Coordinates of C-alpha atoms and ligand atoms in Angstrom, one line a residue:
M90 CA 9.1 32.7 -10.2
P91 CA 5.6 32.0 -8.8
R92 CA 5.3 28.7 -7.0
P93 CA 3.7 26.0 -9.2
T94 CA 0.6 24.2 -8.0
V95 CA 0.4 20.4 -7.6
L96 CA -3.0 18.8 -7.5
V97 CA -3.1 15.4 -5.8
V98 CA -6.2 13.3 -6.4
G99 CA -6.9 11.0 -3.5
A100 CA -6.2 11.4 0.3
G101 CA -5.4 7.8 1.0
I102 CA -1.9 7.0 2.2
A103 CA -0.3 7.4 -1.2
G104 CA -1.8 10.9 -1.8
A105 CA -1.2 11.9 1.8
S106 CA 2.5 10.9 1.7
T107 CA 3.0 12.6 -1.6
A108 CA 1.3 15.8 -0.4
W109 CA 3.4 15.8 2.8
H110 CA 6.7 15.4 0.9
L111 CA 5.7 18.1 -1.6
A112 CA 4.4 20.6 1.0
R113 CA 7.3 20.4 3.3
S114 CA 9.7 21.3 0.4
G115 CA 8.1 24.7 0.6
R116 CA 8.6 25.1 -3.2
V117 CA 5.1 24.3 -4.5
H118 CA 1.4 24.9 -3.6
V119 CA -0.3 21.6 -2.8
V120 CA -4.0 21.0 -3.2
V121 CA -5.5 17.5 -2.4
L122 CA -8.9 16.5 -3.8
E123 CA -10.7 13.7 -2.0
K124 CA -14.1 12.5 -3.0
E125 CA -15.0 11.1 0.4
K126 CA -15.5 12.7 3.8
S127 CA -12.1 11.4 4.9
G128 CA -9.1 9.7 3.3
D129 CA -9.4 6.3 5.0
C130 CA -12.7 5.1 3.5
H131 CA -11.0 2.8 1.0
S132 CA -7.8 0.7 0.8
T133 CA -5.9 2.7 3.4
G134 CA -8.6 2.2 6.1
R135 CA -9.0 -1.5 5.3
S136 CA -5.6 -3.0 5.3
A137 CA -4.0 -5.7 7.5
A138 CA -1.4 -3.1 8.5
I139 CA 1.6 -5.5 8.1
L140 CA 5.0 -4.0 7.5
R141 CA 7.0 -6.6 5.5
T142 CA 9.9 -5.9 3.2
A143 CA 10.6 -9.3 1.8
V144 CA 8.7 -9.3 -1.5
E145 CA 9.2 -10.9 -4.9
D146 CA 10.1 -7.6 -6.7
A147 CA 13.5 -6.0 -6.0
E148 CA 12.3 -2.4 -6.5
T149 CA 9.3 -2.9 -4.3
H150 CA 11.6 -4.4 -1.7
D151 CA 13.9 -1.4 -2.0
L152 CA 11.0 1.0 -1.4
A153 CA 9.9 -1.1 1.5
K154 CA 13.3 -1.0 3.1
K155 CA 13.5 2.8 2.7
S156 CA 10.1 3.1 4.3
L157 CA 11.0 0.9 7.2
A158 CA 13.9 3.2 7.9
F159 CA 11.4 6.1 7.9
Y160 CA 9.1 4.3 10.3
Q161 CA 11.9 3.4 12.6
N162 CA 13.2 7.0 12.7
P163 CA 10.6 9.5 11.5
P164 CA 11.4 13.2 11.4
R165 CA 11.1 14.9 14.7
G166 CA 7.5 16.0 15.5
F167 CA 6.0 13.7 12.8
S168 CA 3.8 11.9 15.2
E169 CA 3.2 11.7 18.9
T170 CA 2.3 8.0 18.6
P171 CA 4.7 5.2 17.7
L172 CA 4.2 4.3 14.1
Y173 CA 4.9 0.6 14.2
S174 CA 5.5 -2.3 16.4
A175 CA 8.5 -4.5 15.6
R176 CA 6.7 -7.7 16.7
G177 CA 8.5 -9.7 13.9
V178 CA 7.2 -11.3 10.8
I179 CA 7.5 -15.0 10.0
L180 CA 7.3 -15.9 6.4
A181 CA 6.8 -19.6 5.9
A182 CA 5.9 -22.1 3.2
D183 CA 4.7 -25.7 2.9
A184 CA 5.9 -28.2 0.4
T185 CA 3.6 -27.0 -2.4
A186 CA 4.9 -23.4 -2.3
D187 CA 8.5 -24.0 -1.1
A188 CA 10.4 -23.9 -4.4
D189 CA 9.0 -20.5 -5.5
F190 CA 9.2 -19.2 -2.0
Q191 CA 12.9 -20.1 -1.7
T192 CA 13.8 -18.2 -4.9
W193 CA 12.8 -14.8 -3.6
V194 CA 12.8 -15.0 0.2
N195 CA 16.4 -16.1 0.2
H196 CA 17.6 -13.7 -2.5
P197 CA 19.8 -10.8 -1.5
E198 CA 17.9 -8.4 -3.8
T199 CA 14.4 -9.1 -2.4
S200 CA 15.0 -10.1 1.2
V201 CA 17.3 -8.4 3.6
G202 CA 17.3 -8.8 7.4
G203 CA 15.6 -12.3 7.5
K204 CA 16.9 -15.2 9.3
A205 CA 16.2 -18.9 8.4
I206 CA 14.4 -20.7 11.3
S207 CA 13.3 -24.3 11.5
P208 CA 9.6 -25.2 11.5
Q209 CA 10.0 -26.1 15.1
E210 CA 11.4 -22.7 15.9
A211 CA 8.4 -21.1 14.1
Q212 CA 6.1 -23.2 16.3
A213 CA 8.0 -22.2 19.4
L214 CA 7.3 -18.6 18.5
V215 CA 3.7 -19.1 17.7
A216 CA 2.5 -22.2 19.5
P217 CA -0.8 -22.9 17.6
L218 CA 0.9 -23.0 14.2
A219 CA 0.0 -26.5 12.8
D220 CA 2.6 -28.9 11.3
G221 CA 3.4 -28.8 7.6
V222 CA 5.7 -25.8 7.3
T223 CA 8.8 -26.8 5.3
S224 CA 10.8 -23.6 5.5
A225 CA 10.5 -20.4 7.5
Y226 CA 12.3 -17.0 7.9
L227 CA 12.0 -14.6 10.7
F228 CA 12.2 -10.8 10.1
P229 CA 12.6 -9.5 13.7
D230 CA 12.6 -5.8 12.8
E231 CA 9.3 -5.9 10.9
G232 CA 5.7 -6.2 12.2
T233 CA 2.6 -4.0 12.3
L234 CA 1.9 -0.4 11.5
D235 CA -0.4 2.0 13.2
V236 CA -1.8 3.0 9.8
S237 CA -4.2 5.6 11.1
A238 CA -1.3 7.3 13.0
V239 CA 0.9 7.3 9.9
H240 CA -1.9 8.5 7.6
Q241 CA -3.0 11.3 10.0
A242 CA 0.6 12.4 10.5
F243 CA 1.1 12.8 6.7
L244 CA -2.2 14.7 6.3
M245 CA -1.8 17.0 9.3
G246 CA 1.9 17.5 8.5
A247 CA 1.0 18.4 4.9
Q248 CA -1.6 20.9 6.1
K249 CA 0.8 22.5 8.6
S250 CA 3.2 23.1 5.7
G251 CA 0.4 24.8 3.8
A252 CA -1.3 22.0 1.8
K253 CA -5.1 22.5 1.3
I254 CA -7.2 19.4 1.5
H255 CA -10.7 19.5 -0.1
Y256 CA -12.9 16.6 1.1
E257 CA -16.1 15.6 -0.7
T258 CA -14.6 17.0 -3.8
A259 CA -14.2 14.6 -6.8
L260 CA -12.0 15.1 -9.7
T261 CA -14.3 14.8 -12.8
G262 CA -12.0 15.7 -15.7
I263 CA -8.8 17.4 -16.7
L264 CA -7.9 20.2 -19.0
S265 CA -4.7 20.0 -21.1
S266 CA -3.4 21.9 -24.2
D267 CA -0.3 21.5 -26.3
G268 CA 0.5 18.2 -24.5
V269 CA 0.6 20.0 -21.1
F270 CA -1.7 19.5 -18.1
R271 CA -3.4 22.8 -17.2
G272 CA -5.9 22.0 -14.4
A273 CA -8.7 19.8 -13.3
Q274 CA -12.5 20.0 -13.2
S275 CA -14.0 18.8 -9.9
S276 CA -17.4 18.6 -8.3
H277 CA -16.6 21.9 -6.7
G278 CA -15.2 23.8 -9.7
F279 CA -12.0 24.2 -11.6
F280 CA -8.5 24.0 -10.1
P281 CA -5.8 25.4 -12.3
A282 CA -2.5 23.6 -11.7
E283 CA 0.8 22.7 -13.3
H284 CA 1.0 19.1 -12.1
L285 CA -1.5 16.4 -11.3
V286 CA -0.7 13.3 -9.1
V287 CA -3.2 10.4 -9.6
A288 CA -3.3 8.7 -6.2
A289 CA -6.8 7.5 -6.6
G290 CA -6.4 3.8 -5.5
G291 CA -8.9 1.5 -7.2
W292 CA -10.2 4.3 -9.4
A293 CA -6.7 5.4 -10.7
G294 CA -6.8 3.2 -13.9
T295 CA -10.0 4.6 -15.3
L296 CA -10.0 8.1 -13.9
L297 CA -8.5 9.7 -17.0
D298 CA -9.9 7.2 -19.6
E299 CA -12.0 9.8 -21.4
E300 CA -9.0 12.1 -21.8
G301 CA -7.0 9.1 -23.2
F302 CA -4.7 8.7 -20.2
G303 CA -6.2 5.5 -18.7
L304 CA -4.0 2.6 -17.4
P305 CA -4.8 -1.1 -17.4
L306 CA -5.2 -1.5 -13.6
V307 CA -7.3 -4.1 -11.9
A308 CA -8.9 -3.9 -8.4
K309 CA -8.9 -7.1 -6.4
R310 CA -11.0 -7.5 -3.3
R311 CA -9.7 -9.3 -0.2
H312 CA -11.4 -10.0 3.1
L313 CA -10.1 -9.8 6.7
L314 CA -11.6 -11.2 9.8
V315 CA -10.8 -10.4 13.4
T316 CA -11.9 -13.0 15.9
E317 CA -13.5 -12.2 19.2
P318 CA -10.9 -11.6 22.0
S319 CA -9.5 -14.8 23.4
P320 CA -7.0 -15.7 26.2
Q321 CA -5.5 -18.2 23.7
V322 CA -4.0 -15.4 21.7
D323 CA -0.6 -14.0 22.9
Q324 CA -0.7 -10.4 21.8
N325 CA 3.1 -10.5 21.3
W326 CA 3.1 -13.1 18.6
P327 CA 4.7 -12.1 15.4
V328 CA 2.8 -11.9 12.1
V329 CA 2.7 -15.3 10.4
W330 CA 2.5 -15.4 6.6
I331 CA 2.1 -18.7 4.8
A332 CA 3.3 -18.1 1.2
G333 CA 1.6 -19.3 -2.0
K334 CA -1.4 -17.1 -1.2
E335 CA -2.3 -19.5 1.6
C336 CA -3.2 -17.3 4.6
Y337 CA -1.8 -14.9 7.1
F338 CA -2.6 -14.0 10.7
R339 CA -1.5 -11.8 13.6
P340 CA -2.8 -10.6 17.0
E341 CA -5.4 -7.8 16.9
S342 CA -7.5 -6.3 19.6
G343 CA -7.3 -9.3 21.9
G344 CA -8.1 -11.7 19.1
L345 CA -6.5 -12.8 15.8
L346 CA -6.7 -11.0 12.5
I347 CA -6.8 -13.6 9.7
S348 CA -6.9 -13.5 5.9
A349 CA -7.5 -16.4 3.6
C350 CA -5.6 -14.4 0.9
D351 CA -8.7 -14.5 -1.2
E352 CA -8.8 -12.3 -4.2
A353 CA -11.6 -11.5 -6.6
E354 CA -11.5 -9.0 -9.5
V355 CA -14.0 -6.3 -8.8
L356 CA -15.1 -2.9 -10.0
P357 CA -13.8 -0.3 -7.6
D358 CA -17.2 0.7 -6.4
Q359 CA -17.6 -2.9 -5.1
G360 CA -14.2 -3.0 -3.5
S361 CA -15.6 -2.9 0.1
T362 CA -18.7 -5.0 -0.5
V363 CA -18.4 -8.0 1.8
D364 CA -18.9 -11.5 0.3
F365 CA -19.9 -13.9 3.0
T366 CA -19.1 -17.0 0.9
V367 CA -15.4 -16.3 1.5
L368 CA -16.0 -17.3 5.2
D369 CA -16.0 -21.0 4.0
L370 CA -12.5 -20.6 2.5
L371 CA -11.4 -18.8 5.7
A372 CA -12.7 -21.7 7.9
Q373 CA -10.7 -24.2 5.8
K374 CA -7.5 -22.2 6.1
V375 CA -8.0 -21.8 9.9
Q376 CA -8.7 -25.6 10.2
R377 CA -5.5 -26.3 8.2
W378 CA -3.1 -23.8 9.9
I379 CA -4.4 -22.8 13.3
P380 CA -7.1 -25.5 14.2
D381 CA -7.2 -24.4 17.8
F382 CA -9.0 -21.3 16.7
S383 CA -11.6 -23.0 14.6
S384 CA -14.4 -22.4 17.1
L385 CA -13.7 -18.7 17.8
G386 CA -16.4 -16.3 16.7
A387 CA -15.9 -13.2 14.6
A388 CA -15.8 -9.7 16.0
H389 CA -15.2 -7.9 12.7
Y390 CA -15.2 -9.0 9.1
W391 CA -14.6 -6.6 6.2
A392 CA -13.3 -6.3 2.6
G393 CA -11.0 -3.9 0.8
M394 CA -9.4 -3.6 -2.6
R395 CA -5.8 -3.9 -3.7
T396 CA -5.1 -2.4 -7.1
F397 CA -2.6 -4.0 -9.5
S398 CA -0.8 -3.2 -12.7
P399 CA -0.6 -6.1 -15.2
D400 CA 2.8 -7.3 -13.8
G401 CA 2.1 -6.3 -10.2
R402 CA 4.6 -3.5 -10.1
F403 CA 3.8 0.0 -8.7
V404 CA 3.1 2.7 -11.2
L405 CA 5.0 5.7 -9.9
G406 CA 6.3 8.9 -11.5
P407 CA 5.8 11.1 -14.5
D408 CA 3.8 10.0 -17.5
K409 CA 5.4 10.8 -20.9
R410 CA 2.0 11.1 -22.6
L411 CA 1.2 14.4 -20.9
Q412 CA 3.5 16.9 -19.3
G413 CA 2.6 17.5 -15.7
L414 CA 0.8 14.1 -15.2
H415 CA 2.2 11.8 -12.5
W416 CA 1.2 8.5 -10.9
A417 CA 1.2 7.1 -7.4
A418 CA -0.9 4.0 -8.1
A419 CA -1.2 0.2 -8.4
L420 CA 0.2 -0.3 -4.9
G421 CA -1.2 -3.8 -4.6
G422 CA -0.7 -5.2 -1.1
H423 CA 2.3 -3.1 -0.2
G424 CA 0.9 0.5 -0.1
V425 CA 0.9 1.1 3.6
T426 CA 4.4 -0.4 4.0
C427 CA 5.9 1.6 1.2
A428 CA 4.0 4.9 1.5
P429 CA 6.9 7.0 2.8
A430 CA 9.2 6.0 -0.1
I431 CA 6.4 6.3 -2.6
G432 CA 5.6 9.8 -1.6
Q433 CA 9.2 10.8 -1.6
K434 CA 9.9 9.4 -5.1
V435 CA 6.8 11.0 -6.7
A436 CA 7.5 14.4 -5.0
A437 CA 11.2 14.3 -6.0
D438 CA 10.2 13.7 -9.6
I439 CA 7.9 16.7 -9.6
L440 CA 10.4 19.0 -7.8
A441 CA 13.1 17.9 -10.2
S442 CA 10.9 18.8 -13.2
C443 CA 10.1 22.2 -11.8
F444 CA 13.5 23.2 -10.5
D445 CA 17.0 22.3 -11.4
L446 CA 17.2 19.3 -9.1
E447 CA 18.6 15.8 -9.4
K448 CA 16.0 13.3 -10.7
P449 CA 15.5 10.2 -8.6
E450 CA 16.1 6.7 -10.0
P451 CA 13.3 5.6 -12.4
I452 CA 11.1 2.8 -11.1
K453 CA 10.3 0.0 -13.5
S454 CA 6.6 -0.4 -14.4
H455 CA 6.0 -2.9 -17.1
H456 CA 3.1 -4.4 -18.9
E457 CA 4.1 -7.6 -20.7
G458 CA 7.5 -6.2 -21.3
Q459 CA 6.2 -2.8 -22.5
P460 CA 6.1 0.2 -20.1
V461 CA 2.6 0.8 -18.7
I462 CA 3.6 4.4 -18.7
E463 CA 6.7 5.7 -20.4
T464 CA 8.4 7.6 -17.7
E465 CA 10.4 10.6 -18.6
N466 CA 13.6 9.6 -16.9
Ligands
FAD1932 C1 -7.5 -6.5 2.8 C2 -6.3 -5.7 2.5 C3 -5.1 -6.0 3.2 C4 -4.0 -5.2 3.0 N1 -2.9 -5.4 3.8 C5 -1.8 -4.7 3.6 C6 -0.6 -4.8 4.5 O1 -0.7 -5.6 5.4 N2 0.5 -4.1 4.2 C7 0.5 -3.2 3.2 O2 1.6 -2.6 3.0 N3 -0.6 -3.0 2.4 C8 -1.7 -3.7 2.6 N4 -2.8 -3.5 1.8 C9 -2.7 -2.6 0.7 C10 -2.8 -1.1 1.1 O3 -4.0 -1.0 1.9 C11 -2.9 -0.3 -0.2 O4 -1.8 -0.5 -1.1 C12 -2.9 1.2 0.1 O5 -3.8 1.5 1.1 C13 -3.3 2.0 -1.2 O6 -3.4 3.4 -0.8 P1 -3.9 4.4 -1.9 O7 -3.8 5.7 -1.3 O8 -3.3 4.1 -3.2 O9 -5.5 4.0 -2.1 P2 -6.8 4.4 -1.2 O10 -6.5 4.3 0.2 O11 -7.9 3.7 -1.8 O12 -6.9 6.0 -1.5 C14 -7.4 6.4 -2.8 C15 -8.3 7.6 -2.5 O13 -8.6 8.2 -3.8 C16 -9.9 8.7 -3.7 N5 -10.5 9.0 -5.0 C17 -10.7 8.1 -6.0 N6 -11.2 8.7 -7.1 C18 -11.3 10.0 -6.8 C19 -11.7 11.2 -7.5 N7 -12.2 11.1 -8.8 N8 -11.6 12.4 -6.9 C20 -11.1 12.5 -5.7 N9 -10.7 11.4 -4.9 C21 -10.8 10.2 -5.5 C22 -10.7 7.6 -2.9 O14 -11.9 8.1 -2.3 C23 -9.6 7.2 -1.9 O15 -9.8 7.8 -0.7 C24 -3.9 -4.2 2.0 C25 -5.1 -3.9 1.3 C26 -6.3 -4.7 1.6 C27 -7.5 -4.4 0.8

């Protein structure tokens, strides 16, 4: 039987991981189309690189735990560079967010490996943290990822296993007949294929609108600021995340990386456009939580988009509307953490549909109680 071809649209971390898992199976041809010169121009190259597994949704948590295991023990030869630093993550809340926070951070289905610590213990770990934390949990095995190393390892590993990556090649449409995907039109011609994986980040929702296979996804822009280097910053501090969309911060390049957890709905083409008015909000959060850092200048300030389904769950797996169409999309603020397990799940679904293999567990993806996509399994 000739090997089927799988087209992957998008060479961000979701497409890269999916391509890697598919290519190393040796059972399919893998072709990746990326509209930019490289795969790190959008969300993947703009994240805060935090690896955190305690999240509100149990299935996302499960994917994050599986991915943590991958990062801790990657396959031999995957990367020369360590993929992550277990500097620890402190999740904390103040009185306004505490009730909600407690329901998920303390729940066995959404939070494994955390240890309750007192506000004073949190301050002992990160001295400049202001008063006002009412509860805190430390996740000592979690921390920060070297996103570039992970991303490059997936792309180079996929290529070593035979995947072809076409940069500056945009998917512009798809061809289907009799309810079956047949191939894709691109800025560089037609690619016949049996399967298509949409891993197009902020563009995933509208990419196939014209063909009737759109999804109601929303891109939200968030800003990150890295301060100038300062001897006040201990580069071994854990990540601190104040729940309730308050703020988070961690050491970076001698300074502190800080987010005010701002989010504004944007069109994907504006996902990286910096809004300087967010600096006021950032200054307020710094004043509230780490006032000692209020006078530090900025070394870098940038924006990126996080893409969400209506209920915030990932959209992963086969789409029942069109045979051969698959999704690796709507990864919100957890895409770099969960990338290894996302790619594995999407690849396993494709391989199971081509060959007589066991299908992985379906992943829930709902829109107001209705499936966003009706998965086949
Ligand atoms: C400010 C910020 C902080 C974040 N912090 C974290 C964090 O700490 N931890 C965490 O786990 N996650 C975090 N995230 C989320 C994470 O970055 C994303 O979930 C992840 O990068 C999504 O990867 P992706 O491959 O789906 O999207 P992308 O990286 O955007 O890749 C999609 C690719 O598809 C390409 N594309 C689109 N349309 C087409 C087309 N028609 N043809 C060809 N190619 C196309 C694009 O050019 C792009 O390269 C953060 C995100 C932001 C913005």
